[in-house]
Amino acid sequence: MPAPIAIYVHLPWCVRKCPYCDFNSHASPGRIPEAEYAAALLSDLDGDLDLAAGRTVASVFLGGGTPSLFGVDAIGSLLDGLARRLPFAGDAEITMEANPGTVEHGRFAGYAKAGVNRVSLGAQSFDARQLEALGRIHGPGEIPAAVAELVEAGLDNFNLDLMYGLPGQTLEGALADVEAAMALGPAHLSHYQLTLEPGTAFFHRPPSLPDDERTFAMQIECQRLLAARGYAQYEVSAYARPGRQCRHNLTYWRFGDYLGIGAGAHGKVTVAGETIRTEKSRSPRAYLEA
């Protein structure tokens, strides 16, 4: 029986581009073409269906960009369309990335009803000055508010993204961020170092970052704290409670197969022993036109 497959879906728009971000993300136009883009994604998938013939979908990851800029109707239409085209495993993991600053009251309940059963929330830090330096559109108070919305919607399987090695950050500050995150009870934590990637605003105008020795101390001490609280490290920057590892992440980590749809999305599928890689147009406009 063919091995299960994963689907990565890229939704490329953000409220604004963060200065450290090197993902294929674009500042939102006045109106995001939600319905048009969802239809384009399904058309995109239609072109790749032969690559997934006979295979069951084990996970879907809605990444970005900021997928939570899309309304419930668009997400529901998209997930329904995916499920009509390919068989989903009964326990398929369906993850959606969200920004604490773009979550409207009640929207997570709508996403859950549409089929989302895991959320990755881009917290990054609980320090207001750090969030401002990182160009984030949310403040510290919006993170627990978003988590409360998740819990109310029954979405207890959620991840919090955190960064360390931030401008002027101390070891104490990095540990405080991890403590604040764990206090919210996430099933999973992503904890990764801020790096200056080519093509980003930070690369061209670098902020003052902690030196390597201080940053390494942050990594080691935060790892110890996470382990002591029951978050086991299962890949470079991912920590999870028992049984809560992200199955979609593990597909990448174990060199499994995945379809990639959306502007700039990549895919990797094995067919008859041959590895086939796909890449979609990076420009949202060009993608929609195609």
Coordinates of C-alpha atoms in Angstrom, one line a residue:
M1 CA 0.0 0.0 0.0
P2 CA 1.5 3.4 -0.9
A3 CA 2.8 5.5 1.9
P4 CA 0.6 8.5 3.0
I5 CA 1.4 11.9 1.6
A6 CA 1.3 15.5 3.1
I7 CA 0.0 18.7 1.5
Y8 CA 1.6 22.1 2.1
V9 CA -0.6 25.1 1.2
H10 CA 1.0 28.5 0.9
L11 CA -1.1 31.6 1.7
P12 CA 1.3 34.5 0.9
W13 CA -0.2 37.6 2.4
C14 CA 0.6 39.4 5.7
V15 CA -0.5 42.7 7.2
R16 CA 3.1 43.8 6.6
K17 CA 6.5 42.2 6.0
C18 CA 8.6 41.6 9.1
P19 CA 12.2 42.8 8.8
Y20 CA 13.7 39.4 9.6
C21 CA 11.4 37.3 7.3
D22 CA 12.8 35.6 4.2
F23 CA 9.7 33.5 3.5
N24 CA 7.6 34.2 0.3
S25 CA 5.3 36.7 2.1
H26 CA 3.8 39.9 0.7
A27 CA 2.1 42.9 2.3
S28 CA -1.6 42.5 2.0
P29 CA -3.4 44.5 -0.8
G30 CA -6.5 46.5 0.0
R31 CA -8.6 43.3 -0.4
I32 CA -7.2 39.8 -0.3
P33 CA -8.7 37.8 -3.2
E34 CA -9.7 35.0 -0.8
A35 CA -12.2 33.1 -3.0
E36 CA -10.1 33.6 -6.1
Y37 CA -7.0 32.3 -4.4
A38 CA -8.7 29.3 -2.9
A39 CA -10.0 28.4 -6.3
A40 CA -6.5 28.8 -7.8
L41 CA -5.1 26.5 -5.1
L42 CA -7.6 23.7 -6.0
S43 CA -6.8 24.2 -9.7
D44 CA -3.1 23.9 -8.8
L45 CA -3.7 20.7 -6.9
D46 CA -5.7 19.3 -9.9
G47 CA -2.4 19.6 -11.9
D48 CA -0.6 17.5 -9.3
L49 CA -3.1 14.8 -8.6
D50 CA -1.4 12.2 -10.7
L51 CA 1.6 12.5 -8.4
A52 CA -0.5 11.4 -5.4
A53 CA -2.5 8.6 -7.1
G54 CA -3.6 6.0 -4.6
R55 CA -2.2 7.8 -1.6
T56 CA -4.0 9.0 1.5
V57 CA -3.4 12.5 3.0
A58 CA -1.9 12.3 6.5
S59 CA -1.4 16.0 7.1
V60 CA -2.2 19.4 5.7
F61 CA -0.2 22.5 6.6
L62 CA -1.6 26.0 5.9
G63 CA 1.4 28.2 6.0
G64 CA 2.3 31.7 5.0
G65 CA 2.3 34.6 5.1
T66 CA -0.6 34.8 7.5
P67 CA -3.3 32.3 6.8
S68 CA -5.5 33.7 9.6
L69 CA -6.1 36.7 7.3
F70 CA -8.3 34.4 5.3
G71 CA -11.9 34.1 6.5
V72 CA -13.6 30.9 7.7
D73 CA -15.5 30.6 4.4
A74 CA -12.4 30.6 2.3
I75 CA -10.6 28.1 4.5
G76 CA -13.6 25.9 4.7
S77 CA -14.0 25.9 0.9
L78 CA -10.3 25.1 0.5
L79 CA -10.3 22.2 2.9
D80 CA -13.5 20.8 1.4
G81 CA -12.0 21.0 -2.0
L82 CA -8.9 19.2 -0.9
A83 CA -10.9 16.4 0.7
R84 CA -13.0 16.0 -2.5
R85 CA -9.9 15.4 -4.5
L86 CA -7.8 13.2 -2.3
P87 CA -8.8 10.7 0.5
F88 CA -7.9 12.0 4.0
A89 CA -6.8 9.8 6.8
G90 CA -9.4 9.6 9.6
D91 CA -6.9 11.2 12.0
A92 CA -5.4 13.6 9.4
E93 CA -3.5 16.5 11.1
I94 CA -4.6 19.8 9.7
T95 CA -2.5 22.7 10.9
M96 CA -3.1 26.4 10.3
E97 CA -0.6 29.2 11.1
A98 CA -2.0 32.3 12.8
N99 CA -0.8 35.7 14.0
P100 CA -2.1 36.7 17.4
G101 CA -2.8 40.2 15.9
T102 CA -5.1 39.0 13.2
V103 CA -7.5 36.8 15.2
E104 CA -11.0 38.0 15.4
H105 CA -13.3 36.8 18.2
G106 CA -14.9 33.5 17.3
R107 CA -12.9 32.8 14.2
F108 CA -10.9 29.9 15.6
A109 CA -14.3 28.1 16.3
G110 CA -15.1 28.6 12.6
Y111 CA -11.7 27.2 11.5
A112 CA -12.2 24.2 13.8
K113 CA -15.6 23.5 12.3
A114 CA -14.0 23.8 8.8
G115 CA -11.6 21.0 9.7
V116 CA -8.5 22.7 11.3
N117 CA -7.4 20.7 14.3
R118 CA -4.0 22.2 15.0
V119 CA -2.8 25.8 15.1
S120 CA 0.7 27.3 15.1
L121 CA 0.6 30.7 16.7
G122 CA 3.4 33.2 15.9
A123 CA 4.2 34.6 19.3
Q124 CA 7.9 35.2 18.8
S125 CA 8.4 37.0 22.1
F126 CA 6.4 38.1 25.2
D127 CA 8.5 41.3 25.5
A128 CA 6.8 44.4 24.1
R129 CA 10.1 46.0 23.1
Q130 CA 11.2 42.9 21.3
L131 CA 8.0 42.5 19.4
E132 CA 8.3 46.1 18.3
A133 CA 11.9 45.6 17.2
L134 CA 10.8 42.5 15.2
G135 CA 8.1 44.5 13.4
R136 CA 5.3 42.3 14.8
I137 CA 1.8 43.7 14.7
H138 CA 0.7 42.2 18.0
G139 CA 1.5 43.0 21.6
P140 CA 2.2 40.6 24.5
G141 CA -1.4 40.7 25.7
E142 CA -2.7 39.4 22.4
I143 CA -0.9 36.1 22.7
P144 CA -2.8 34.8 25.8
A145 CA -6.0 36.2 24.3
A146 CA -5.5 34.2 21.1
V147 CA -4.7 31.1 23.2
A148 CA -7.9 31.6 25.1
E149 CA -9.8 31.7 21.8
L150 CA -8.0 28.4 20.8
V151 CA -8.9 26.6 24.0
E152 CA -12.5 27.9 23.8
A153 CA -12.7 26.4 20.2
G154 CA -11.4 23.1 21.5
L155 CA -8.1 23.5 19.7
D156 CA -5.8 22.3 22.5
N157 CA -3.2 20.9 20.0
F158 CA -1.4 24.2 19.4
N159 CA 2.2 25.4 18.8
L160 CA 3.8 28.6 19.9
D161 CA 6.7 30.0 17.8
L162 CA 9.4 31.7 19.9
M163 CA 12.7 33.3 18.8
Y164 CA 15.9 33.9 20.8
G165 CA 19.1 35.8 20.1
L166 CA 16.9 38.9 19.7
P167 CA 18.3 42.5 19.6
G168 CA 19.7 43.3 23.0
Q169 CA 18.2 40.2 24.5
T170 CA 19.7 38.7 27.7
L171 CA 19.7 35.1 28.9
E172 CA 17.1 36.1 31.5
G173 CA 14.9 37.6 28.8
A174 CA 15.1 34.4 26.6
L175 CA 14.2 32.2 29.6
A176 CA 11.3 34.5 30.6
D177 CA 9.9 34.1 27.1
V178 CA 10.0 30.3 27.4
E179 CA 8.4 30.5 30.8
A180 CA 5.6 32.7 29.6
A181 CA 5.0 30.4 26.6
M182 CA 4.9 27.3 28.7
A183 CA 2.5 28.9 31.2
L184 CA -0.1 29.0 28.3
G185 CA 0.0 25.2 28.1
P186 CA 1.0 24.6 24.4
A187 CA 1.3 21.0 23.2
H188 CA 4.3 22.1 21.1
L189 CA 6.9 24.8 21.0
S190 CA 9.1 26.0 18.2
H191 CA 12.2 27.7 19.5
Y192 CA 14.7 29.1 17.0
Q193 CA 17.5 31.6 16.7
L194 CA 17.0 34.9 14.9
T195 CA 19.3 34.8 11.9
L196 CA 20.0 37.6 9.4
E197 CA 18.9 36.1 6.1
P198 CA 20.0 37.7 2.7
G199 CA 17.3 39.8 1.2
T200 CA 15.7 40.8 4.4
A201 CA 15.6 44.3 5.9
F202 CA 17.6 43.1 8.9
F203 CA 20.3 41.8 6.6
H204 CA 20.8 45.1 5.0
R205 CA 20.4 47.1 8.3
P206 CA 21.5 44.7 11.0
P207 CA 20.3 45.3 14.5
S208 CA 22.7 44.7 17.4
L209 CA 22.4 41.1 18.3
P210 CA 23.9 39.1 21.3
D211 CA 27.2 37.5 20.5
D212 CA 27.6 33.8 19.7
E213 CA 28.6 32.9 23.3
R214 CA 25.5 34.6 24.8
T215 CA 23.2 33.1 22.1
F216 CA 24.6 29.6 22.6
A217 CA 23.9 30.0 26.4
M218 CA 20.3 31.0 25.5
Q219 CA 19.9 27.8 23.4
I220 CA 21.3 25.5 26.0
E221 CA 19.5 26.9 29.0
C222 CA 16.2 27.1 27.2
Q223 CA 16.6 23.5 26.1
R224 CA 17.2 22.5 29.7
L225 CA 14.1 24.4 30.9
L226 CA 11.9 22.9 28.2
A227 CA 13.2 19.3 28.9
A228 CA 12.5 19.8 32.6
R229 CA 8.9 20.8 31.9
G230 CA 8.2 17.8 29.6
Y231 CA 8.9 19.2 26.2
A232 CA 11.1 16.8 24.3
Q233 CA 13.2 18.0 21.4
Y234 CA 12.5 15.9 18.3
E235 CA 14.2 18.0 15.7
V236 CA 16.5 21.1 15.5
S237 CA 14.0 23.7 16.8
A238 CA 10.9 21.7 17.7
Y239 CA 9.8 20.6 21.2
A240 CA 6.7 18.7 22.1
R241 CA 4.8 17.0 24.9
P242 CA 4.5 13.2 24.5
G243 CA 2.5 12.3 21.4
R244 CA 2.2 15.9 20.2
Q245 CA 5.0 16.1 17.7
C246 CA 3.9 17.8 14.5
R247 CA 3.3 15.0 12.0
H248 CA 3.7 17.4 9.0
N249 CA 7.1 18.5 10.3
L250 CA 8.1 14.9 10.7
T251 CA 7.3 14.2 7.0
Y252 CA 9.9 16.8 6.0
W253 CA 12.4 15.6 8.7
R254 CA 12.1 12.0 7.5
F255 CA 12.3 12.9 3.8
G256 CA 8.7 11.9 3.2
D257 CA 6.6 13.0 0.3
Y258 CA 4.4 16.1 0.1
L259 CA 2.6 18.1 -2.5
G260 CA 3.1 21.9 -2.4
I261 CA 0.4 24.2 -3.7
G262 CA 0.3 28.0 -3.6
A263 CA 2.6 30.9 -4.6
G264 CA 6.2 29.8 -4.2
A265 CA 5.3 26.4 -2.7
H266 CA 7.6 23.4 -3.2
G267 CA 6.7 19.8 -3.4
K268 CA 8.6 16.5 -3.3
V269 CA 7.0 13.2 -4.4
T270 CA 8.5 9.8 -5.1
V271 CA 6.9 8.1 -8.1
A272 CA 8.1 4.6 -9.3
G273 CA 11.4 5.1 -7.4
E274 CA 12.0 8.5 -8.9
T275 CA 12.0 11.7 -6.8
I276 CA 10.0 14.5 -8.5
R277 CA 10.3 18.1 -7.2
T278 CA 7.8 20.8 -8.0
E279 CA 8.0 24.6 -7.6
K280 CA 5.2 27.1 -8.1
S281 CA 5.5 30.8 -9.2
R282 CA 6.5 33.0 -6.3
S283 CA 4.5 36.0 -7.3
P284 CA 0.9 35.9 -6.0
R285 CA -0.3 37.9 -9.0
A286 CA 1.5 35.6 -11.5
Y287 CA 0.2 32.6 -9.6
L288 CA -3.4 33.8 -9.8
E289 CA -3.0 34.6 -13.5
A290 CA -1.6 31.2 -14.3

